[in-house]
Amino acid sequence: MTEFTPFASLFGGTMIGLAAVLLMAFNGRIAGMSGILGGILPPVSPDWAWRAAFLAGAVAAPALILTVGGYDIPFQTTVPTPWIVISGLIVGVGITYGSGCTSGHGVCGMARLSVRSITATLTFMVTTAVTVFIVRHVLGGF
């Protein structure tokens, strides 16, 4: 079970929203992580530098907060590694066919009231619920 952390969650959500707004304001780009990552993988996009900086910040900022704040985030999983790898590949296929991920559609697209993004996000959420149900109740759970 996870703890109820409304203030930390509000702060984290605010920071994600602020990063999305700042990227749009200063760079004219939507903060879709899959698209940003795709631009630094071969074939490398001509604007790879801001993409690399954005991704580095997305990794460095939480690491800095954990280090400076003295937080400890325990992590454990009972899911076997092959299932995690397969899941990642399925997500990769999904974001390819969905033309984006939950950060682009769910955070930025829904904020713009994009019908396409709202539909994509609803599809992501329904698929997630069905997947969790199947894994827990049909396959016996982990």
Coordinates of C-alpha atoms in Angstrom, one line a residue:
M1 CA 0.0 0.0 0.0
T2 CA 1.2 3.5 -0.7
E3 CA 1.1 6.4 1.7
F4 CA -1.2 9.4 1.3
T5 CA 1.1 12.3 0.4
P6 CA -1.1 15.2 -0.8
F7 CA 1.5 18.0 -0.3
A8 CA 4.4 16.1 -1.9
S9 CA 2.1 15.1 -4.8
L10 CA 0.8 18.6 -5.2
F11 CA 4.4 19.9 -5.2
G12 CA 5.5 17.3 -7.7
G13 CA 2.5 17.9 -10.0
T14 CA 3.1 21.7 -9.9
M15 CA 6.8 21.2 -10.8
I16 CA 5.8 19.0 -13.8
G17 CA 3.3 21.6 -14.9
L18 CA 5.8 24.4 -14.5
A19 CA 8.4 22.5 -16.5
A20 CA 5.8 21.9 -19.3
V21 CA 4.8 25.6 -19.3
L22 CA 8.4 26.8 -19.3
L23 CA 9.4 24.5 -22.2
M24 CA 6.5 25.8 -24.2
A25 CA 7.2 29.4 -23.4
F26 CA 10.9 29.4 -24.1
N27 CA 11.2 26.7 -26.7
G28 CA 7.7 26.4 -28.3
R29 CA 7.8 22.6 -27.6
I30 CA 5.4 20.2 -25.9
A31 CA 6.9 18.4 -22.9
G32 CA 6.2 14.8 -24.2
M33 CA 9.0 12.7 -22.8
S34 CA 8.8 10.0 -25.5
G35 CA 9.2 12.6 -28.2
I36 CA 12.0 14.4 -26.4
L37 CA 13.8 11.1 -25.8
G38 CA 13.2 10.1 -29.4
G39 CA 15.1 13.2 -30.6
I40 CA 18.3 12.1 -29.0
L41 CA 18.3 8.6 -30.3
P42 CA 19.5 7.8 -33.8
P43 CA 18.7 9.5 -36.1
V44 CA 19.5 12.3 -33.8
S45 CA 17.4 15.5 -34.1
P46 CA 19.2 18.7 -35.0
D47 CA 17.8 20.2 -31.7
W48 CA 19.2 17.4 -29.6
A49 CA 21.0 19.7 -27.1
W50 CA 17.8 21.1 -25.4
R51 CA 16.4 17.6 -25.4
A52 CA 19.4 16.1 -23.7
A53 CA 19.4 19.0 -21.1
F54 CA 15.7 18.5 -20.4
L55 CA 16.1 14.8 -19.9
A56 CA 19.3 15.3 -17.7
G57 CA 17.2 17.7 -15.6
A58 CA 14.4 15.2 -15.3
V59 CA 16.9 12.7 -13.9
A60 CA 19.1 15.1 -11.9
A61 CA 16.4 17.0 -10.1
P62 CA 14.8 14.1 -8.2
A63 CA 18.3 12.7 -7.4
L64 CA 19.3 16.1 -6.0
I65 CA 16.1 16.4 -3.9
L66 CA 16.7 12.9 -2.6
T67 CA 20.3 13.7 -1.7
V68 CA 19.8 17.2 -0.2
G69 CA 16.4 16.4 1.4
G70 CA 17.6 13.1 2.9
Y71 CA 14.6 11.3 1.6
D72 CA 14.6 7.5 1.2
I73 CA 12.3 5.9 -1.4
P74 CA 12.2 2.2 -0.8
F75 CA 11.6 0.2 -3.9
Q76 CA 10.8 -3.4 -4.2
T77 CA 9.0 -5.5 -6.8
T78 CA 7.8 -9.1 -7.0
V79 CA 7.5 -8.8 -10.8
P80 CA 10.1 -10.9 -12.6
T81 CA 12.6 -8.9 -14.7
P82 CA 11.4 -10.5 -18.1
W83 CA 7.9 -9.2 -17.4
I84 CA 9.3 -5.7 -16.8
V85 CA 11.2 -5.8 -20.0
I86 CA 8.2 -7.1 -22.0
S87 CA 6.1 -4.4 -20.4
G88 CA 8.5 -1.7 -21.4
L89 CA 8.4 -2.9 -25.0
I90 CA 4.6 -2.9 -25.0
V91 CA 4.6 0.6 -23.7
G92 CA 7.1 1.6 -26.5
V93 CA 4.8 0.1 -29.1
G94 CA 1.8 1.9 -27.5
I95 CA 3.4 5.3 -27.5
T96 CA 4.4 4.8 -31.1
Y97 CA 0.8 4.0 -32.2
G98 CA -0.6 6.6 -29.8
S99 CA 1.7 9.3 -31.2
G100 CA 2.9 10.2 -27.7
C101 CA 2.8 9.3 -24.1
T102 CA 1.0 10.3 -20.9
S103 CA 3.2 13.3 -20.4
G104 CA 2.6 14.8 -23.8
H105 CA -1.1 13.8 -24.1
G106 CA -2.0 13.7 -20.4
V107 CA -0.3 16.8 -19.1
C108 CA 0.1 19.1 -22.1
G109 CA -2.6 17.9 -24.5
M110 CA -5.4 17.8 -21.9
A111 CA -4.4 21.2 -20.6
R112 CA -5.0 22.5 -24.2
L113 CA -8.4 20.7 -24.2
S114 CA -7.2 18.6 -27.2
V115 CA -9.9 16.0 -28.0
R116 CA -7.2 13.8 -29.5
S117 CA -5.2 13.9 -26.3
I118 CA -8.2 13.4 -24.0
T119 CA -9.1 10.4 -26.1
A120 CA -5.5 9.1 -25.9
T121 CA -5.3 9.6 -22.2
L122 CA -8.6 7.8 -21.6
T123 CA -7.3 5.0 -23.7
F124 CA -4.1 4.8 -21.7
M125 CA -6.1 4.7 -18.4
V126 CA -8.6 2.1 -19.5
T127 CA -5.7 -0.1 -20.9
T128 CA -3.9 0.3 -17.6
A129 CA -7.0 -0.8 -15.6
V130 CA -7.6 -3.8 -17.8
T131 CA -3.9 -4.8 -17.6
V132 CA -3.8 -4.6 -13.8
F133 CA -7.0 -6.6 -13.6
I134 CA -5.7 -9.3 -15.9
V135 CA -2.3 -9.5 -14.2
R136 CA -3.8 -9.6 -10.7
H137 CA -7.0 -11.7 -11.2
V138 CA -6.5 -13.8 -14.3
L139 CA -2.7 -14.5 -14.2
G140 CA -2.6 -14.8 -10.4
G141 CA -1.0 -11.5 -9.6
F142 CA 2.5 -10.6 -8.4

